[in-house]
Short mmCIF file of C-alpha atoms in Angstrom, two decimals:
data_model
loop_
_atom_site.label_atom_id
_atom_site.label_comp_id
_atom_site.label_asym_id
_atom_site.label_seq_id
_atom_site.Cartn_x
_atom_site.Cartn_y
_atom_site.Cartn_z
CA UNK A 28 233.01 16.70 138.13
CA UNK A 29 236.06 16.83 141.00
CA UNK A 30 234.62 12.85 141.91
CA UNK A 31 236.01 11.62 138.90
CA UNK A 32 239.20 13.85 138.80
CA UNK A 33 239.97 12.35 142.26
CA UNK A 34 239.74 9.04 140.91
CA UNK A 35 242.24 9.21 138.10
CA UNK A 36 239.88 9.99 134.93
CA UNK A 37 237.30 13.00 133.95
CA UNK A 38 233.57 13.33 133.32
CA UNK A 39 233.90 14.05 129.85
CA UNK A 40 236.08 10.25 129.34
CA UNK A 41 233.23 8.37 131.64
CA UNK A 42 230.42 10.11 129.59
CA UNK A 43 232.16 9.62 126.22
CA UNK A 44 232.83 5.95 127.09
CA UNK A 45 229.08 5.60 128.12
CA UNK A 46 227.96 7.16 124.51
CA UNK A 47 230.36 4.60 123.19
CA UNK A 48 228.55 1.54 124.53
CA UNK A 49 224.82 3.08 124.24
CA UNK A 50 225.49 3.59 120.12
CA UNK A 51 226.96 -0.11 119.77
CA UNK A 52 224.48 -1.53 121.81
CA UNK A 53 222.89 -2.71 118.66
CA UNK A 54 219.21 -1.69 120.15
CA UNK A 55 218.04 0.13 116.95
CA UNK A 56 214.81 -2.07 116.01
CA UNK A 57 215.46 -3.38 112.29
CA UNK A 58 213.33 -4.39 109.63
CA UNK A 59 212.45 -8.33 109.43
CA UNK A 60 213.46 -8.33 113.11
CA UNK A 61 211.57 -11.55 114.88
CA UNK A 62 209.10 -10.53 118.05
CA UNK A 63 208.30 -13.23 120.24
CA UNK A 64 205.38 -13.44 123.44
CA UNK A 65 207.27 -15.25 126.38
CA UNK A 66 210.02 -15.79 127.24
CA UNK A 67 210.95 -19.36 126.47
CA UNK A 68 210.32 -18.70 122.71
CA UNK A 69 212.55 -16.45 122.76
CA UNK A 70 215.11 -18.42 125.00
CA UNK A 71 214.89 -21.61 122.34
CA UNK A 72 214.98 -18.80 119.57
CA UNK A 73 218.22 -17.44 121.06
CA UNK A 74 219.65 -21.20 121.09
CA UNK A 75 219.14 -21.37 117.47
CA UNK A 76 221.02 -17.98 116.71
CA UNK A 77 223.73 -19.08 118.57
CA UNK A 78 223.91 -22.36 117.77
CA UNK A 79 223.98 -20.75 114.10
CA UNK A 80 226.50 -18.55 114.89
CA UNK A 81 229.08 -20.95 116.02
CA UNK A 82 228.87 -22.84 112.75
CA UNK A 83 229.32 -20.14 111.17
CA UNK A 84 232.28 -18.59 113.50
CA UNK A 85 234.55 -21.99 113.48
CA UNK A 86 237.06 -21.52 115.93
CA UNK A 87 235.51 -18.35 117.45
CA UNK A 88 235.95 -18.18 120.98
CA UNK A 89 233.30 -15.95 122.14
CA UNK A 90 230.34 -18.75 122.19
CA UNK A 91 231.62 -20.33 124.94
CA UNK A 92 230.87 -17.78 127.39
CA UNK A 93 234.15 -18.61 129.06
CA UNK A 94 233.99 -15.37 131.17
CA UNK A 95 230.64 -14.99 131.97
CA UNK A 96 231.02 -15.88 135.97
CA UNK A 97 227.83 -18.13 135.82
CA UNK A 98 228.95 -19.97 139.10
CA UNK A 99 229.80 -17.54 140.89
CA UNK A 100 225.75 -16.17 140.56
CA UNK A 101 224.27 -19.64 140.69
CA UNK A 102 222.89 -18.99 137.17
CA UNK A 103 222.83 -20.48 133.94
CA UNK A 104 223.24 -19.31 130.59
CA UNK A 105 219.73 -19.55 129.97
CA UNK A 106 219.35 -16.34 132.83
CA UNK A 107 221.43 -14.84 130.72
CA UNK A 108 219.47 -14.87 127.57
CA UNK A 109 215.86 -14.03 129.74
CA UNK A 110 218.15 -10.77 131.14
CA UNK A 111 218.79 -9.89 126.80
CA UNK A 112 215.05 -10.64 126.21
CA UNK A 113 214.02 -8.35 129.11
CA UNK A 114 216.02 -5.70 127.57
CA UNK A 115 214.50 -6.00 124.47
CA UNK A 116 211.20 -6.17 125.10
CA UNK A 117 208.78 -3.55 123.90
CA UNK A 118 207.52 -0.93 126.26
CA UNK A 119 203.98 -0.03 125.04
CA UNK A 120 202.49 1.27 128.40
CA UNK A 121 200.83 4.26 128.70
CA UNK A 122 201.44 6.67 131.80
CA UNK A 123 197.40 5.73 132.48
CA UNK A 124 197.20 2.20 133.14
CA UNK A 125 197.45 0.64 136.43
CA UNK A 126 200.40 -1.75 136.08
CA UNK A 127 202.58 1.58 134.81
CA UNK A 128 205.20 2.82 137.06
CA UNK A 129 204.47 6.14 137.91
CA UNK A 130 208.12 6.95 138.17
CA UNK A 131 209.89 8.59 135.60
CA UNK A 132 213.27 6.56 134.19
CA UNK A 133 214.09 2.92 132.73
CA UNK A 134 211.04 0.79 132.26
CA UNK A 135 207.66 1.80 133.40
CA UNK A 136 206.06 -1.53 132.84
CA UNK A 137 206.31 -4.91 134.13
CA UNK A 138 205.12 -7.36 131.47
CA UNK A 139 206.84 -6.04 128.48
CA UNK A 140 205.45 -7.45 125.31
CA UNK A 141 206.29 -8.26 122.30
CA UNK A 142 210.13 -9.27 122.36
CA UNK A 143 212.33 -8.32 119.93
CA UNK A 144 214.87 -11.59 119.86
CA UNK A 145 216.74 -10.26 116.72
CA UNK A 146 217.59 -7.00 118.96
CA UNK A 147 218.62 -9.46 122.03
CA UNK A 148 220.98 -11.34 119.63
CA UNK A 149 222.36 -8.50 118.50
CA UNK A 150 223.18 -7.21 122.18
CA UNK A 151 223.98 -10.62 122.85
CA UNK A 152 226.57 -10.81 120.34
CA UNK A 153 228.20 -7.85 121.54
CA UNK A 154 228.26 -8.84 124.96
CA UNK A 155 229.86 -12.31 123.88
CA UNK A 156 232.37 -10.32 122.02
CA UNK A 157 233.52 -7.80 124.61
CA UNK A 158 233.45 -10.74 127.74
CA UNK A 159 236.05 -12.40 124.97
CA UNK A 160 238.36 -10.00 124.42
CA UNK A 161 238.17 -8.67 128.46
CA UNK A 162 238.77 -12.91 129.49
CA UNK A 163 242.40 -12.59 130.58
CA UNK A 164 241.49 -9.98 132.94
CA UNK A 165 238.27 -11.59 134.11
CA UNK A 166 239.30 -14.85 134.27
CA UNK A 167 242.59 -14.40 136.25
CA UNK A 168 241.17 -14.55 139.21
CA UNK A 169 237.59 -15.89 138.07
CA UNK A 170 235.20 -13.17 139.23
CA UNK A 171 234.05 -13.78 142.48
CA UNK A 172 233.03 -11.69 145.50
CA UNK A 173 236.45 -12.30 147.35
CA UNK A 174 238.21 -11.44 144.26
CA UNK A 175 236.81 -7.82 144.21
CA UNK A 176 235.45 -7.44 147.86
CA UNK A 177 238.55 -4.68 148.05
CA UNK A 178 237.40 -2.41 145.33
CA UNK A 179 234.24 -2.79 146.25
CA UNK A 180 234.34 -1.42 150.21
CA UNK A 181 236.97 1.75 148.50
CA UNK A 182 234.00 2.13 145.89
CA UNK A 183 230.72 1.55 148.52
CA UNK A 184 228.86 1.13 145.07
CA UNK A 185 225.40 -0.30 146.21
CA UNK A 186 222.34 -1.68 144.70
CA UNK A 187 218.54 -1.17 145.68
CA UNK A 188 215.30 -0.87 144.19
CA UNK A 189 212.95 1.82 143.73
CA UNK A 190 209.40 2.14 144.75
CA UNK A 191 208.15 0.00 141.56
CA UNK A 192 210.65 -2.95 142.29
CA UNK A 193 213.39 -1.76 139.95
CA UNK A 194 216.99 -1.59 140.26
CA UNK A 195 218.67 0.77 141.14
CA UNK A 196 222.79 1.15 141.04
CA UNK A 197 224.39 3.65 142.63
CA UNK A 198 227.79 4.91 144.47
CA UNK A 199 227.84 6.60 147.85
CA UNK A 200 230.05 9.62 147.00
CA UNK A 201 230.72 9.82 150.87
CA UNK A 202 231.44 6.46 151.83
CA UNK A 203 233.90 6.42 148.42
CA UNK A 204 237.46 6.19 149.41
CA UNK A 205 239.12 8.59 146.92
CA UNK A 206 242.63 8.70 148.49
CA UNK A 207 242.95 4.92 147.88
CA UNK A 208 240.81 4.16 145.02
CA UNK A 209 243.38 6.08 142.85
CA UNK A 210 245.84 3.38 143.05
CA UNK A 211 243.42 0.84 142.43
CA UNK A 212 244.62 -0.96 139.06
CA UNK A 213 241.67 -0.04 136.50
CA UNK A 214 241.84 -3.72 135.44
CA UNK A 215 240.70 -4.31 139.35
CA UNK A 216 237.92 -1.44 139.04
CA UNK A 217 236.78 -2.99 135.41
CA UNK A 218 236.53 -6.35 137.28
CA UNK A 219 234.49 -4.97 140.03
CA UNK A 220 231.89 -3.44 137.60
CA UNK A 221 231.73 -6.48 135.55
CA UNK A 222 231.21 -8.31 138.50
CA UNK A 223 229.13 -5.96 139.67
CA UNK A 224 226.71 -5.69 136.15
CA UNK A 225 225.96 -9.18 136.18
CA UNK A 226 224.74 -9.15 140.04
CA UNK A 227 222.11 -6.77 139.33
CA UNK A 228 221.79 -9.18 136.14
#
């Protein structure tokens, strides 16, 4: 794909990166994994893992969510956990019923029950890990819109939603500016996706 030659990297690293995340995404359902019905079960639940977890960690950094830009969002770290339950949730709808989207791609239903909390921690964990070790990048500036407003107009990434209300994330190949976007540091265009993640968040 010439796109991502022009911007300094290849198809085959982007795709091979995305594999990378996707298998340690920790989403395989488990045995004695805990299912909850709403979502402030499994927002208390996810208190109690955590709260576990740091007595268990000691001095382990990645509890405090240090780099999580919860400000900049207006959003606490309780949104946070409902986004991990969402993505765990169980998808059980059939193509038939009314309340399915008819549109092919991510999740066809809107009330997704049961929730698998185990799975969420497990994401959850992995997401407090990597936000950890990326801190010195993220938090120097904090992530803000005026921090990555640059990379963002040489990117024109944009975010919509489909006909069922879902998001959709996408980059207007035409509007990109190649030329300059290859001297973009890639700790600027890692910012501007992890700023960019937890908007649609």
């Amino acid at each position: 794909m010439r796109f991502f030659n022009r911007i300094g990297t290849s198809w085959s690293h982007v795709f091979g990166s995305y594999m990378d995340v996707v298998k340690t995404a920790h989403g395989t359902e488990v045995k004695g994994d805990v299912f909850v019905d709403d979502f402030e079960d499994g927002v208390a639940m996810l208190h109690e893992m955590v709260q576990k977890a740091k007595e268990d960690a000691g001095g382990d950094t990645k509890w405090k969510f240090e780099a999580v830009p919860l400000e900049e969002f207006n959003f606490t770290i309780e949104d946070v956990f409902i986004a991990f339950l969402r993505w765990s949730g169980v998808d059980s709808s059939d193509e038939d019923e009314v309340e399915a989207c008819p549109l092919r791609g991510g999740v066809n239903k809107k009330n997704i029950t049961p929730i698998n909390v185990s799975k969420a921690f497990r994401r959850l964990t992995a997401y407090a890990t990597w936000m950890d070790e990326q801190k010195a990048v993220l938090l120097d500036p904090p992530l803000t819109l005026e921090s990555v407003k640059t990379t963002k107009d040489l990117l024109y990434s944009r975010v919509a939603h489909d006909d069922c209300g879902r998001v959709v994330w996408w980059l207007d190949l035409a509007q990109t500016n190649f030329k300059a976007i290859k001297h973009v540091p890639h700790s600027e265009i890692l910012r501007f996706f992890v700023w960019l993640s937890h908007l649609v968040m």
